[in-house]
């Protein structure tokens, strides 16, 4: 037991914390008020790998791989927020599927899905406010990162079909819409652990870099994998007018790609051209820069070899999606 803030808390093993986190995430979705329970219970059946929440627990673990209970609440909160964004994304994109199942808006209706997404967001905020580290967490609060996600999504939406999108603007977009929650996860874990500011800043960078890698890997998957392999629609970015790095680079190498996009050429033909002109290869190489930066930051942290390996495994998962 340790004395922290307003009370006495039991530190639990990392493995137990992961189990409690996964169980609590499902539990909060299945124990909502009856009027919304059918929707949230349905969502509890299609949860992903909960990578962001697990990042919090890994970073929050001490030299003995023990975790404070605040980390569990923050892990559930961040995954609930992420889930809410996915529900809303499916509404905006009119997506029929999510992780191999009917999307919420497809299974029920758009109005119900909007309300359910809002309710899940409220649950995330409620859980985040329960932590005992409120004062330390204010500077890096989930609410601030939530705003970054929203602004990133809005910036992407306002640049749909903008074939003049710059590399700098693209990076700004994905830092908000994807990297912000990974950064939030690493910052949250570091604060729960009581790390000094210098280490919090290193964890912050690692989380941000992992998020950037994660999104660039996703952008490449849209061109490289079949729908069966990726478990989601492929070539959807081109169809929806989302401008990603493979496309930005390929258009720079061959101006006719932009012309064909504007003329509505077959997206499968365009995808092959984007690959042939090095769009995917360049994106992977660009992503490798963030990988190398992550390792530099990781090497500066004085952590156990076990914790180093766990963080590096997350980094590898992001890079090899």
PDB file of C-alpha atoms in Angstrom:
ATOM      1  CA  UNK A   1       0.000   0.000   0.000  1.00  0.00           C
ATOM      2  CA  UNK A   2       1.040   3.593  -0.598  1.00  0.00           C
ATOM      3  CA  UNK A   3      -0.297   6.894   0.660  1.00  0.00           C
ATOM      4  CA  UNK A   4      -1.081   9.224  -2.230  1.00  0.00           C
ATOM      5  CA  UNK A   5      -3.130  12.401  -2.209  1.00  0.00           C
ATOM      6  CA  UNK A   6      -6.389  11.957  -0.343  1.00  0.00           C
ATOM      7  CA  UNK A   7      -6.208   8.278   0.575  1.00  0.00           C
ATOM      8  CA  UNK A   8      -4.482   4.905   0.716  1.00  0.00           C
ATOM      9  CA  UNK A   9      -4.215   2.922  -2.494  1.00  0.00           C
ATOM     10  CA  UNK A  10      -3.075  -0.573  -3.348  1.00  0.00           C
ATOM     11  CA  UNK A  11      -0.496  -0.914  -6.097  1.00  0.00           C
ATOM     12  CA  UNK A  12      -1.273  -3.918  -8.288  1.00  0.00           C
ATOM     13  CA  UNK A  13       0.783  -5.881 -10.772  1.00  0.00           C
ATOM     14  CA  UNK A  14       0.830  -4.738 -14.376  1.00  0.00           C
ATOM     15  CA  UNK A  15      -0.741  -7.979 -15.550  1.00  0.00           C
ATOM     16  CA  UNK A  16      -3.566  -7.625 -13.025  1.00  0.00           C
ATOM     17  CA  UNK A  17      -4.007  -3.987 -14.016  1.00  0.00           C
ATOM     18  CA  UNK A  18      -4.395  -4.983 -17.667  1.00  0.00           C
ATOM     19  CA  UNK A  19      -7.029  -7.562 -16.775  1.00  0.00           C
ATOM     20  CA  UNK A  20      -8.886  -5.125 -14.526  1.00  0.00           C
ATOM     21  CA  UNK A  21      -8.734  -2.468 -17.238  1.00  0.00           C
ATOM     22  CA  UNK A  22     -10.198  -4.758 -19.901  1.00  0.00           C
ATOM     23  CA  UNK A  23     -12.901  -6.024 -17.543  1.00  0.00           C
ATOM     24  CA  UNK A  24     -13.827  -2.539 -16.375  1.00  0.00           C
ATOM     25  CA  UNK A  25     -14.046  -1.229 -19.948  1.00  0.00           C
ATOM     26  CA  UNK A  26     -16.546  -3.935 -20.851  1.00  0.00           C
ATOM     27  CA  UNK A  27     -18.389  -3.488 -17.556  1.00  0.00           C
ATOM     28  CA  UNK A  28     -18.966   0.256 -17.922  1.00  0.00           C
ATOM     29  CA  UNK A  29     -20.344  -0.313 -21.416  1.00  0.00           C
ATOM     30  CA  UNK A  30     -22.690  -3.054 -20.273  1.00  0.00           C
ATOM     31  CA  UNK A  31     -23.973  -1.311 -17.145  1.00  0.00           C
ATOM     32  CA  UNK A  32     -25.261   1.911 -18.638  1.00  0.00           C
ATOM     33  CA  UNK A  33     -28.887   3.047 -18.092  1.00  0.00           C
ATOM     34  CA  UNK A  34     -31.472   0.776 -19.760  1.00  0.00           C
ATOM     35  CA  UNK A  35     -32.363   3.407 -22.381  1.00  0.00           C
ATOM     36  CA  UNK A  36     -28.890   3.228 -23.929  1.00  0.00           C
ATOM     37  CA  UNK A  37     -27.627  -0.154 -22.729  1.00  0.00           C
ATOM     38  CA  UNK A  38     -28.493  -2.037 -25.919  1.00  0.00           C
ATOM     39  CA  UNK A  39     -26.184   0.255 -27.895  1.00  0.00           C
ATOM     40  CA  UNK A  40     -23.273   0.332 -25.467  1.00  0.00           C
ATOM     41  CA  UNK A  41     -23.488  -3.428 -24.845  1.00  0.00           C
ATOM     42  CA  UNK A  42     -23.345  -3.976 -28.589  1.00  0.00           C
ATOM     43  CA  UNK A  43     -20.189  -1.869 -28.779  1.00  0.00           C
ATOM     44  CA  UNK A  44     -18.601  -3.890 -25.983  1.00  0.00           C
ATOM     45  CA  UNK A  45     -18.570  -6.887 -28.343  1.00  0.00           C
ATOM     46  CA  UNK A  46     -16.379  -5.184 -30.943  1.00  0.00           C
ATOM     47  CA  UNK A  47     -13.621  -3.575 -28.904  1.00  0.00           C
ATOM     48  CA  UNK A  48     -10.171  -3.504 -30.472  1.00  0.00           C
ATOM     49  CA  UNK A  49      -6.772  -4.141 -28.903  1.00  0.00           C
ATOM     50  CA  UNK A  50      -7.206  -1.188 -26.524  1.00  0.00           C
ATOM     51  CA  UNK A  51      -3.685  -0.108 -27.422  1.00  0.00           C
ATOM     52  CA  UNK A  52      -3.935   3.411 -25.992  1.00  0.00           C
ATOM     53  CA  UNK A  53      -5.219   2.221 -22.636  1.00  0.00           C
ATOM     54  CA  UNK A  54      -2.541  -0.433 -22.398  1.00  0.00           C
ATOM     55  CA  UNK A  55       0.072   2.233 -23.159  1.00  0.00           C
ATOM     56  CA  UNK A  56      -1.035   4.121 -20.041  1.00  0.00           C
ATOM     57  CA  UNK A  57      -0.604   1.020 -17.898  1.00  0.00           C
ATOM     58  CA  UNK A  58       2.807   0.166 -19.325  1.00  0.00           C
ATOM     59  CA  UNK A  59       4.171   3.684 -18.849  1.00  0.00           C
ATOM     60  CA  UNK A  60       2.620   3.933 -15.360  1.00  0.00           C
ATOM     61  CA  UNK A  61       4.311   0.725 -14.170  1.00  0.00           C
ATOM     62  CA  UNK A  62       7.211   1.179 -11.755  1.00  0.00           C
ATOM     63  CA  UNK A  63      10.498  -0.737 -11.487  1.00  0.00           C
ATOM     64  CA  UNK A  64       8.618  -3.643  -9.882  1.00  0.00           C
ATOM     65  CA  UNK A  65       5.913  -3.611 -12.597  1.00  0.00           C
ATOM     66  CA  UNK A  66       3.326  -2.329 -10.127  1.00  0.00           C
ATOM     67  CA  UNK A  67       0.615   0.090 -11.191  1.00  0.00           C
ATOM     68  CA  UNK A  68      -1.449   2.638  -9.254  1.00  0.00           C
ATOM     69  CA  UNK A  69      -5.219   2.342  -9.676  1.00  0.00           C
ATOM     70  CA  UNK A  70      -5.490   5.838 -11.189  1.00  0.00           C
ATOM     71  CA  UNK A  71      -3.875   4.406 -14.299  1.00  0.00           C
ATOM     72  CA  UNK A  72      -6.762   1.963 -14.738  1.00  0.00           C
ATOM     73  CA  UNK A  73      -9.406   4.697 -14.647  1.00  0.00           C
ATOM     74  CA  UNK A  74      -7.410   6.804 -17.105  1.00  0.00           C
ATOM     75  CA  UNK A  75      -6.913   3.786 -19.385  1.00  0.00           C
ATOM     76  CA  UNK A  76     -10.655   3.130 -19.472  1.00  0.00           C
ATOM     77  CA  UNK A  77     -11.334   6.841 -19.994  1.00  0.00           C
ATOM     78  CA  UNK A  78      -9.033   7.140 -22.981  1.00  0.00           C
ATOM     79  CA  UNK A  79     -10.467   4.024 -24.625  1.00  0.00           C
ATOM     80  CA  UNK A  80     -14.009   5.281 -24.086  1.00  0.00           C
ATOM     81  CA  UNK A  81     -13.070   8.565 -25.704  1.00  0.00           C
ATOM     82  CA  UNK A  82     -11.465   6.728 -28.619  1.00  0.00           C
ATOM     83  CA  UNK A  83     -14.588   4.580 -28.966  1.00  0.00           C
ATOM     84  CA  UNK A  84     -16.776   7.684 -29.055  1.00  0.00           C
ATOM     85  CA  UNK A  85     -14.677   9.117 -31.898  1.00  0.00           C
ATOM     86  CA  UNK A  86     -15.057   5.867 -33.865  1.00  0.00           C
ATOM     87  CA  UNK A  87     -18.837   5.922 -33.421  1.00  0.00           C
ATOM     88  CA  UNK A  88     -18.945   9.492 -34.696  1.00  0.00           C
ATOM     89  CA  UNK A  89     -16.527   8.734 -37.550  1.00  0.00           C
ATOM     90  CA  UNK A  90     -18.791   5.949 -38.780  1.00  0.00           C
ATOM     91  CA  UNK A  91     -21.733   8.341 -38.801  1.00  0.00           C
ATOM     92  CA  UNK A  92     -19.816  10.966 -40.779  1.00  0.00           C
ATOM     93  CA  UNK A  93     -18.489   8.384 -43.254  1.00  0.00           C
ATOM     94  CA  UNK A  94     -21.742   6.405 -43.356  1.00  0.00           C
ATOM     95  CA  UNK A  95     -19.619   3.312 -42.696  1.00  0.00           C
ATOM     96  CA  UNK A  96     -21.608   0.055 -42.656  1.00  0.00           C
ATOM     97  CA  UNK A  97     -18.939  -1.920 -40.776  1.00  0.00           C
ATOM     98  CA  UNK A  98     -16.522  -1.507 -37.882  1.00  0.00           C
ATOM     99  CA  UNK A  99     -14.067  -4.285 -36.970  1.00  0.00           C
ATOM    100  CA  UNK A 100     -16.024  -6.855 -38.937  1.00  0.00           C
ATOM    101  CA  UNK A 101     -19.372  -6.041 -37.319  1.00  0.00           C
ATOM    102  CA  UNK A 102     -22.182  -3.692 -38.292  1.00  0.00           C
ATOM    103  CA  UNK A 103     -21.308  -0.169 -37.229  1.00  0.00           C
ATOM    104  CA  UNK A 104     -23.528   1.343 -34.562  1.00  0.00           C
ATOM    105  CA  UNK A 105     -25.165   3.749 -36.999  1.00  0.00           C
ATOM    106  CA  UNK A 106     -25.828   0.851 -39.372  1.00  0.00           C
ATOM    107  CA  UNK A 107     -27.150  -1.487 -36.666  1.00  0.00           C
ATOM    108  CA  UNK A 108     -29.436   1.161 -35.139  1.00  0.00           C
ATOM    109  CA  UNK A 109     -29.664   4.595 -36.765  1.00  0.00           C
ATOM    110  CA  UNK A 110     -27.602   7.764 -37.023  1.00  0.00           C
ATOM    111  CA  UNK A 111     -29.485   9.725 -34.362  1.00  0.00           C
ATOM    112  CA  UNK A 112     -29.146   6.913 -31.838  1.00  0.00           C
ATOM    113  CA  UNK A 113     -25.459   6.531 -32.695  1.00  0.00           C
ATOM    114  CA  UNK A 114     -24.795  10.258 -32.193  1.00  0.00           C
ATOM    115  CA  UNK A 115     -26.433  10.214 -28.771  1.00  0.00           C
ATOM    116  CA  UNK A 116     -24.616   7.021 -27.818  1.00  0.00           C
ATOM    117  CA  UNK A 117     -21.269   8.484 -28.891  1.00  0.00           C
ATOM    118  CA  UNK A 118     -21.965  11.594 -26.825  1.00  0.00           C
ATOM    119  CA  UNK A 119     -22.894   9.492 -23.804  1.00  0.00           C
ATOM    120  CA  UNK A 120     -19.692   7.449 -24.064  1.00  0.00           C
ATOM    121  CA  UNK A 121     -17.698  10.673 -24.233  1.00  0.00           C
ATOM    122  CA  UNK A 122     -19.423  11.845 -21.048  1.00  0.00           C
ATOM    123  CA  UNK A 123     -18.476   8.569 -19.345  1.00  0.00           C
ATOM    124  CA  UNK A 124     -14.860   9.113 -20.363  1.00  0.00           C
ATOM    125  CA  UNK A 125     -14.824  12.580 -18.820  1.00  0.00           C
ATOM    126  CA  UNK A 126     -16.450  11.268 -15.639  1.00  0.00           C
ATOM    127  CA  UNK A 127     -13.777   8.585 -15.215  1.00  0.00           C
ATOM    128  CA  UNK A 128     -10.914  10.967 -15.947  1.00  0.00           C
ATOM    129  CA  UNK A 129     -12.180  13.273 -13.186  1.00  0.00           C
ATOM    130  CA  UNK A 130     -12.029  10.463 -10.617  1.00  0.00           C
ATOM    131  CA  UNK A 131      -8.247  10.251 -10.585  1.00  0.00           C
ATOM    132  CA  UNK A 132      -6.361  11.386  -7.513  1.00  0.00           C
ATOM    133  CA  UNK A 133      -3.756  13.309  -9.529  1.00  0.00           C
ATOM    134  CA  UNK A 134      -6.057  16.120 -10.635  1.00  0.00           C
ATOM    135  CA  UNK A 135      -3.612  18.948  -9.901  1.00  0.00           C
ATOM    136  CA  UNK A 136      -0.681  17.304 -11.663  1.00  0.00           C
ATOM    137  CA  UNK A 137      -2.882  16.254 -14.574  1.00  0.00           C
ATOM    138  CA  UNK A 138      -4.415  19.663 -15.299  1.00  0.00           C
ATOM    139  CA  UNK A 139      -1.627  20.731 -17.639  1.00  0.00           C
ATOM    140  CA  UNK A 140      -1.896  17.584 -19.746  1.00  0.00           C
ATOM    141  CA  UNK A 141      -5.580  16.770 -19.243  1.00  0.00           C
ATOM    142  CA  UNK A 142      -7.535  14.452 -21.524  1.00  0.00           C
ATOM    143  CA  UNK A 143      -9.824  17.394 -22.335  1.00  0.00           C
ATOM    144  CA  UNK A 144      -6.939  19.279 -23.954  1.00  0.00           C
ATOM    145  CA  UNK A 145      -6.042  16.269 -26.062  1.00  0.00           C
ATOM    146  CA  UNK A 146      -9.702  15.756 -26.933  1.00  0.00           C
ATOM    147  CA  UNK A 147      -9.757  19.258 -28.370  1.00  0.00           C
ATOM    148  CA  UNK A 148      -6.684  18.408 -30.457  1.00  0.00           C
ATOM    149  CA  UNK A 149      -8.434  15.337 -31.857  1.00  0.00           C
ATOM    150  CA  UNK A 150     -11.506  17.371 -32.789  1.00  0.00           C
ATOM    151  CA  UNK A 151      -9.457  20.097 -34.462  1.00  0.00           C
ATOM    152  CA  UNK A 152      -7.432  17.508 -36.372  1.00  0.00           C
ATOM    153  CA  UNK A 153     -10.594  15.846 -37.639  1.00  0.00           C
ATOM    154  CA  UNK A 154     -12.079  19.202 -38.603  1.00  0.00           C
ATOM    155  CA  UNK A 155      -8.898  20.203 -40.430  1.00  0.00           C
ATOM    156  CA  UNK A 156      -8.982  16.933 -42.352  1.00  0.00           C
ATOM    157  CA  UNK A 157     -12.621  17.491 -43.259  1.00  0.00           C
ATOM    158  CA  UNK A 158     -11.981  21.024 -44.529  1.00  0.00           C
ATOM    159  CA  UNK A 159      -9.175  19.690 -46.722  1.00  0.00           C
ATOM    160  CA  UNK A 160     -11.090  16.871 -48.398  1.00  0.00           C
ATOM    161  CA  UNK A 161     -10.214  16.739 -52.104  1.00  0.00           C
ATOM    162  CA  UNK A 162      -7.596  19.438 -51.558  1.00  0.00           C
ATOM    163  CA  UNK A 163      -4.935  18.065 -53.886  1.00  0.00           C
ATOM    164  CA  UNK A 164      -2.673  20.982 -52.968  1.00  0.00           C
ATOM    165  CA  UNK A 165      -2.423  19.828 -49.347  1.00  0.00           C
ATOM    166  CA  UNK A 166       1.139  20.346 -48.128  1.00  0.00           C
ATOM    167  CA  UNK A 167       3.218  17.850 -46.195  1.00  0.00           C
ATOM    168  CA  UNK A 168       3.292  20.265 -43.255  1.00  0.00           C
ATOM    169  CA  UNK A 169      -0.500  20.539 -43.142  1.00  0.00           C
ATOM    170  CA  UNK A 170      -0.864  16.756 -43.449  1.00  0.00           C
ATOM    171  CA  UNK A 171       1.434  16.246 -40.465  1.00  0.00           C
ATOM    172  CA  UNK A 172      -0.545  18.804 -38.459  1.00  0.00           C
ATOM    173  CA  UNK A 173      -3.764  16.940 -39.244  1.00  0.00           C
ATOM    174  CA  UNK A 174      -2.543  13.503 -38.177  1.00  0.00           C
ATOM    175  CA  UNK A 175      -0.820  14.877 -35.086  1.00  0.00           C
ATOM    176  CA  UNK A 176      -4.264  15.979 -33.948  1.00  0.00           C
ATOM    177  CA  UNK A 177      -6.632  13.296 -35.170  1.00  0.00           C
ATOM    178  CA  UNK A 178      -4.442  10.272 -34.383  1.00  0.00           C
ATOM    179  CA  UNK A 179      -1.251  11.099 -32.508  1.00  0.00           C
ATOM    180  CA  UNK A 180      -2.942  13.220 -29.810  1.00  0.00           C
ATOM    181  CA  UNK A 181      -4.511  10.251 -28.006  1.00  0.00           C
ATOM    182  CA  UNK A 182      -1.283   8.236 -28.060  1.00  0.00           C
ATOM    183  CA  UNK A 183       0.533  11.253 -26.669  1.00  0.00           C
ATOM    184  CA  UNK A 184      -2.180  11.601 -24.021  1.00  0.00           C
ATOM    185  CA  UNK A 185      -1.745   7.954 -23.054  1.00  0.00           C
ATOM    186  CA  UNK A 186       2.002   8.235 -22.544  1.00  0.00           C
ATOM    187  CA  UNK A 187       1.720  11.534 -20.670  1.00  0.00           C
ATOM    188  CA  UNK A 188      -1.020  10.125 -18.416  1.00  0.00           C
ATOM    189  CA  UNK A 189       1.035   7.080 -17.519  1.00  0.00           C
ATOM    190  CA  UNK A 190       4.113   9.176 -16.765  1.00  0.00           C
ATOM    191  CA  UNK A 191       2.157  11.513 -14.482  1.00  0.00           C
ATOM    192  CA  UNK A 192       0.551   8.614 -12.599  1.00  0.00           C
ATOM    193  CA  UNK A 193       4.032   7.196 -12.086  1.00  0.00           C
ATOM    194  CA  UNK A 194       5.165  10.546 -10.666  1.00  0.00           C
ATOM    195  CA  UNK A 195       7.900  11.119 -13.224  1.00  0.00           C
ATOM    196  CA  UNK A 196       9.811  14.429 -13.293  1.00  0.00           C
ATOM    197  CA  UNK A 197       8.951  16.884 -16.059  1.00  0.00           C
ATOM    198  CA  UNK A 198      11.999  15.919 -18.108  1.00  0.00           C
ATOM    199  CA  UNK A 199      10.796  12.320 -18.294  1.00  0.00           C
ATOM    200  CA  UNK A 200       7.172  13.324 -18.887  1.00  0.00           C
ATOM    201  CA  UNK A 201       8.385  15.285 -21.900  1.00  0.00           C
ATOM    202  CA  UNK A 202      10.288  12.256 -23.222  1.00  0.00           C
ATOM    203  CA  UNK A 203       7.250  10.019 -22.818  1.00  0.00           C
ATOM    204  CA  UNK A 204       5.148  12.711 -24.472  1.00  0.00           C
ATOM    205  CA  UNK A 205       7.376  12.656 -27.541  1.00  0.00           C
ATOM    206  CA  UNK A 206       7.389   8.867 -27.721  1.00  0.00           C
ATOM    207  CA  UNK A 207       3.590   8.778 -27.595  1.00  0.00           C
ATOM    208  CA  UNK A 208       3.309  11.447 -30.296  1.00  0.00           C
ATOM    209  CA  UNK A 209       5.817   9.664 -32.551  1.00  0.00           C
ATOM    210  CA  UNK A 210       4.017   6.340 -32.124  1.00  0.00           C
ATOM    211  CA  UNK A 211       0.751   8.034 -33.096  1.00  0.00           C
ATOM    212  CA  UNK A 212       2.326   9.511 -36.224  1.00  0.00           C
ATOM    213  CA  UNK A 213       3.739   6.106 -37.174  1.00  0.00           C
ATOM    214  CA  UNK A 214       0.385   4.472 -36.477  1.00  0.00           C
ATOM    215  CA  UNK A 215      -1.431   6.803 -38.876  1.00  0.00           C
ATOM    216  CA  UNK A 216       1.191   6.542 -41.617  1.00  0.00           C
ATOM    217  CA  UNK A 217       1.022   2.754 -41.378  1.00  0.00           C
ATOM    218  CA  UNK A 218      -2.749   3.040 -41.707  1.00  0.00           C
ATOM    219  CA  UNK A 219      -2.330   5.247 -44.771  1.00  0.00           C
ATOM    220  CA  UNK A 220      -0.108   2.611 -46.392  1.00  0.00           C
ATOM    221  CA  UNK A 221      -2.520  -0.198 -45.524  1.00  0.00           C
ATOM    222  CA  UNK A 222      -5.206   1.559 -47.519  1.00  0.00           C
ATOM    223  CA  UNK A 223      -3.157   0.847 -50.656  1.00  0.00           C
ATOM    224  CA  UNK A 224      -1.411  -2.410 -49.832  1.00  0.00           C
ATOM    225  CA  UNK A 225      -3.969  -4.686 -48.194  1.00  0.00           C
ATOM    226  CA  UNK A 226      -7.150  -6.331 -49.361  1.00  0.00           C
ATOM    227  CA  UNK A 227     -10.382  -5.730 -47.474  1.00  0.00           C
ATOM    228  CA  UNK A 228     -10.164  -9.219 -45.956  1.00  0.00           C
ATOM    229  CA  UNK A 229      -6.640  -8.550 -44.706  1.00  0.00           C
ATOM    230  CA  UNK A 230      -7.372  -5.132 -43.207  1.00  0.00           C
ATOM    231  CA  UNK A 231     -10.879  -6.007 -41.943  1.00  0.00           C
ATOM    232  CA  UNK A 232     -12.142  -2.678 -43.277  1.00  0.00           C
ATOM    233  CA  UNK A 233     -12.827  -1.051 -46.663  1.00  0.00           C
ATOM    234  CA  UNK A 234      -9.671  -0.361 -48.665  1.00  0.00           C
ATOM    235  CA  UNK A 235      -8.910   2.551 -50.993  1.00  0.00           C
ATOM    236  CA  UNK A 236     -11.491   4.460 -49.002  1.00  0.00           C
ATOM    237  CA  UNK A 237      -9.200   7.479 -48.580  1.00  0.00           C
ATOM    238  CA  UNK A 238      -9.165   8.170 -52.330  1.00  0.00           C
ATOM    239  CA  UNK A 239     -12.914   7.683 -52.577  1.00  0.00           C
ATOM    240  CA  UNK A 240     -13.623  10.038 -49.666  1.00  0.00           C
ATOM    241  CA  UNK A 241     -11.103  12.668 -50.763  1.00  0.00           C
ATOM    242  CA  UNK A 242      -8.851  12.183 -47.730  1.00  0.00           C
ATOM    243  CA  UNK A 243      -5.368  13.327 -48.723  1.00  0.00           C
ATOM    244  CA  UNK A 244      -2.662  11.134 -47.217  1.00  0.00           C
ATOM    245  CA  UNK A 245       1.113  11.067 -47.530  1.00  0.00           C
ATOM    246  CA  UNK A 246       1.340   8.321 -50.203  1.00  0.00           C
ATOM    247  CA  UNK A 247      -0.888  10.419 -52.431  1.00  0.00           C
ATOM    248  CA  UNK A 248       0.894  13.699 -51.646  1.00  0.00           C
ATOM    249  CA  UNK A 249       4.246  12.216 -52.630  1.00  0.00           C
ATOM    250  CA  UNK A 250       2.966  10.423 -55.748  1.00  0.00           C
ATOM    251  CA  UNK A 251       1.285  13.600 -57.025  1.00  0.00           C
ATOM    252  CA  UNK A 252       4.549  15.451 -56.542  1.00  0.00           C
ATOM    253  CA  UNK A 253       6.351  12.834 -58.639  1.00  0.00           C
ATOM    254  CA  UNK A 254       3.692  12.647 -61.339  1.00  0.00           C
ATOM    255  CA  UNK A 255       1.303  15.521 -62.000  1.00  0.00           C
ATOM    256  CA  UNK A 256      -1.018  13.318 -64.107  1.00  0.00           C
ATOM    257  CA  UNK A 257      -2.201  11.552 -60.944  1.00  0.00           C
ATOM    258  CA  UNK A 258      -3.802  14.781 -59.758  1.00  0.00           C
ATOM    259  CA  UNK A 259      -5.465  15.240 -63.143  1.00  0.00           C
ATOM    260  CA  UNK A 260      -6.835  11.690 -63.086  1.00  0.00           C
ATOM    261  CA  UNK A 261      -8.179  12.203 -59.568  1.00  0.00           C
ATOM    262  CA  UNK A 262      -9.999  15.346 -60.671  1.00  0.00           C
ATOM    263  CA  UNK A 263     -11.402  13.490 -63.681  1.00  0.00           C
ATOM    264  CA  UNK A 264     -12.660  10.612 -61.553  1.00  0.00           C
ATOM    265  CA  UNK A 265     -10.448   7.785 -62.810  1.00  0.00           C
ATOM    266  CA  UNK A 266     -10.898   4.252 -61.458  1.00  0.00           C
ATOM    267  CA  UNK A 267      -9.497   4.234 -57.926  1.00  0.00           C
ATOM    268  CA  UNK A 268      -7.830   0.821 -58.359  1.00  0.00           C
ATOM    269  CA  UNK A 269      -5.811   2.121 -61.293  1.00  0.00           C
ATOM    270  CA  UNK A 270      -4.873   5.230 -59.343  1.00  0.00           C
ATOM    271  CA  UNK A 271      -3.846   3.150 -56.334  1.00  0.00           C
ATOM    272  CA  UNK A 272      -1.413   1.171 -58.470  1.00  0.00           C
ATOM    273  CA  UNK A 273       0.052   4.387 -59.836  1.00  0.00           C
ATOM    274  CA  UNK A 274       0.464   5.818 -56.337  1.00  0.00           C
ATOM    275  CA  UNK A 275       2.399   2.677 -55.375  1.00  0.00           C
ATOM    276  CA  UNK A 276       4.422   2.656 -58.603  1.00  0.00           C
ATOM    277  CA  UNK A 277       5.505   6.252 -58.145  1.00  0.00           C
ATOM    278  CA  UNK A 278       6.809   5.515 -54.652  1.00  0.00           C
ATOM    279  CA  UNK A 279       4.042   6.953 -52.486  1.00  0.00           C
ATOM    280  CA  UNK A 280       3.871   4.001 -50.085  1.00  0.00           C
ATOM    281  CA  UNK A 281       7.640   3.504 -50.050  1.00  0.00           C
ATOM    282  CA  UNK A 282       8.225   7.167 -49.234  1.00  0.00           C
ATOM    283  CA  UNK A 283       5.614   7.108 -46.455  1.00  0.00           C
ATOM    284  CA  UNK A 284       7.272   4.106 -44.836  1.00  0.00           C
ATOM    285  CA  UNK A 285      10.662   5.815 -45.004  1.00  0.00           C
ATOM    286  CA  UNK A 286       9.176   8.987 -43.501  1.00  0.00           C
ATOM    287  CA  UNK A 287       7.591   6.917 -40.749  1.00  0.00           C
ATOM    288  CA  UNK A 288      10.980   5.354 -40.013  1.00  0.00           C
ATOM    289  CA  UNK A 289      12.232   8.811 -38.997  1.00  0.00           C
ATOM    290  CA  UNK A 290       9.667   8.901 -36.202  1.00  0.00           C
ATOM    291  CA  UNK A 291      10.646   5.371 -35.240  1.00  0.00           C
ATOM    292  CA  UNK A 292      14.277   6.420 -34.887  1.00  0.00           C
ATOM    293  CA  UNK A 293      13.282   9.506 -32.871  1.00  0.00           C
ATOM    294  CA  UNK A 294      11.252   7.285 -30.551  1.00  0.00           C
ATOM    295  CA  UNK A 295      14.238   5.032 -29.902  1.00  0.00           C
ATOM    296  CA  UNK A 296      16.420   8.057 -29.115  1.00  0.00           C
ATOM    297  CA  UNK A 297      13.894   9.211 -26.491  1.00  0.00           C
ATOM    298  CA  UNK A 298      13.439   5.694 -25.144  1.00  0.00           C
ATOM    299  CA  UNK A 299      17.187   5.300 -24.688  1.00  0.00           C
ATOM    300  CA  UNK A 300      17.268   8.456 -22.560  1.00  0.00           C
ATOM    301  CA  UNK A 301      14.825   6.996 -20.042  1.00  0.00           C
ATOM    302  CA  UNK A 302      16.357   5.088 -17.153  1.00  0.00           C
ATOM    303  CA  UNK A 303      13.885   2.217 -17.109  1.00  0.00           C
ATOM    304  CA  UNK A 304      14.058  -1.544 -16.692  1.00  0.00           C
ATOM    305  CA  UNK A 305      14.795  -3.737 -19.681  1.00  0.00           C
ATOM    306  CA  UNK A 306      11.308  -5.239 -19.314  1.00  0.00           C
ATOM    307  CA  UNK A 307       9.610  -1.862 -19.550  1.00  0.00           C
ATOM    308  CA  UNK A 308      11.880  -0.820 -22.419  1.00  0.00           C
ATOM    309  CA  UNK A 309      10.869  -3.947 -24.317  1.00  0.00           C
ATOM    310  CA  UNK A 310       7.155  -3.401 -23.682  1.00  0.00           C
ATOM    311  CA  UNK A 311       7.284   0.169 -25.004  1.00  0.00           C
ATOM    312  CA  UNK A 312       9.357  -0.895 -27.992  1.00  0.00           C
ATOM    313  CA  UNK A 313       6.814  -3.623 -28.715  1.00  0.00           C
ATOM    314  CA  UNK A 314       4.095  -0.953 -28.923  1.00  0.00           C
ATOM    315  CA  UNK A 315       6.338   1.004 -31.268  1.00  0.00           C
ATOM    316  CA  UNK A 316       6.817  -2.077 -33.446  1.00  0.00           C
ATOM    317  CA  UNK A 317       3.091  -2.794 -33.504  1.00  0.00           C
ATOM    318  CA  UNK A 318       2.448   0.721 -34.795  1.00  0.00           C
ATOM    319  CA  UNK A 319       5.149   0.382 -37.444  1.00  0.00           C
ATOM    320  CA  UNK A 320       4.192  -3.082 -38.649  1.00  0.00           C
ATOM    321  CA  UNK A 321       0.427  -2.837 -38.822  1.00  0.00           C
TER     322      UNK A 321
END
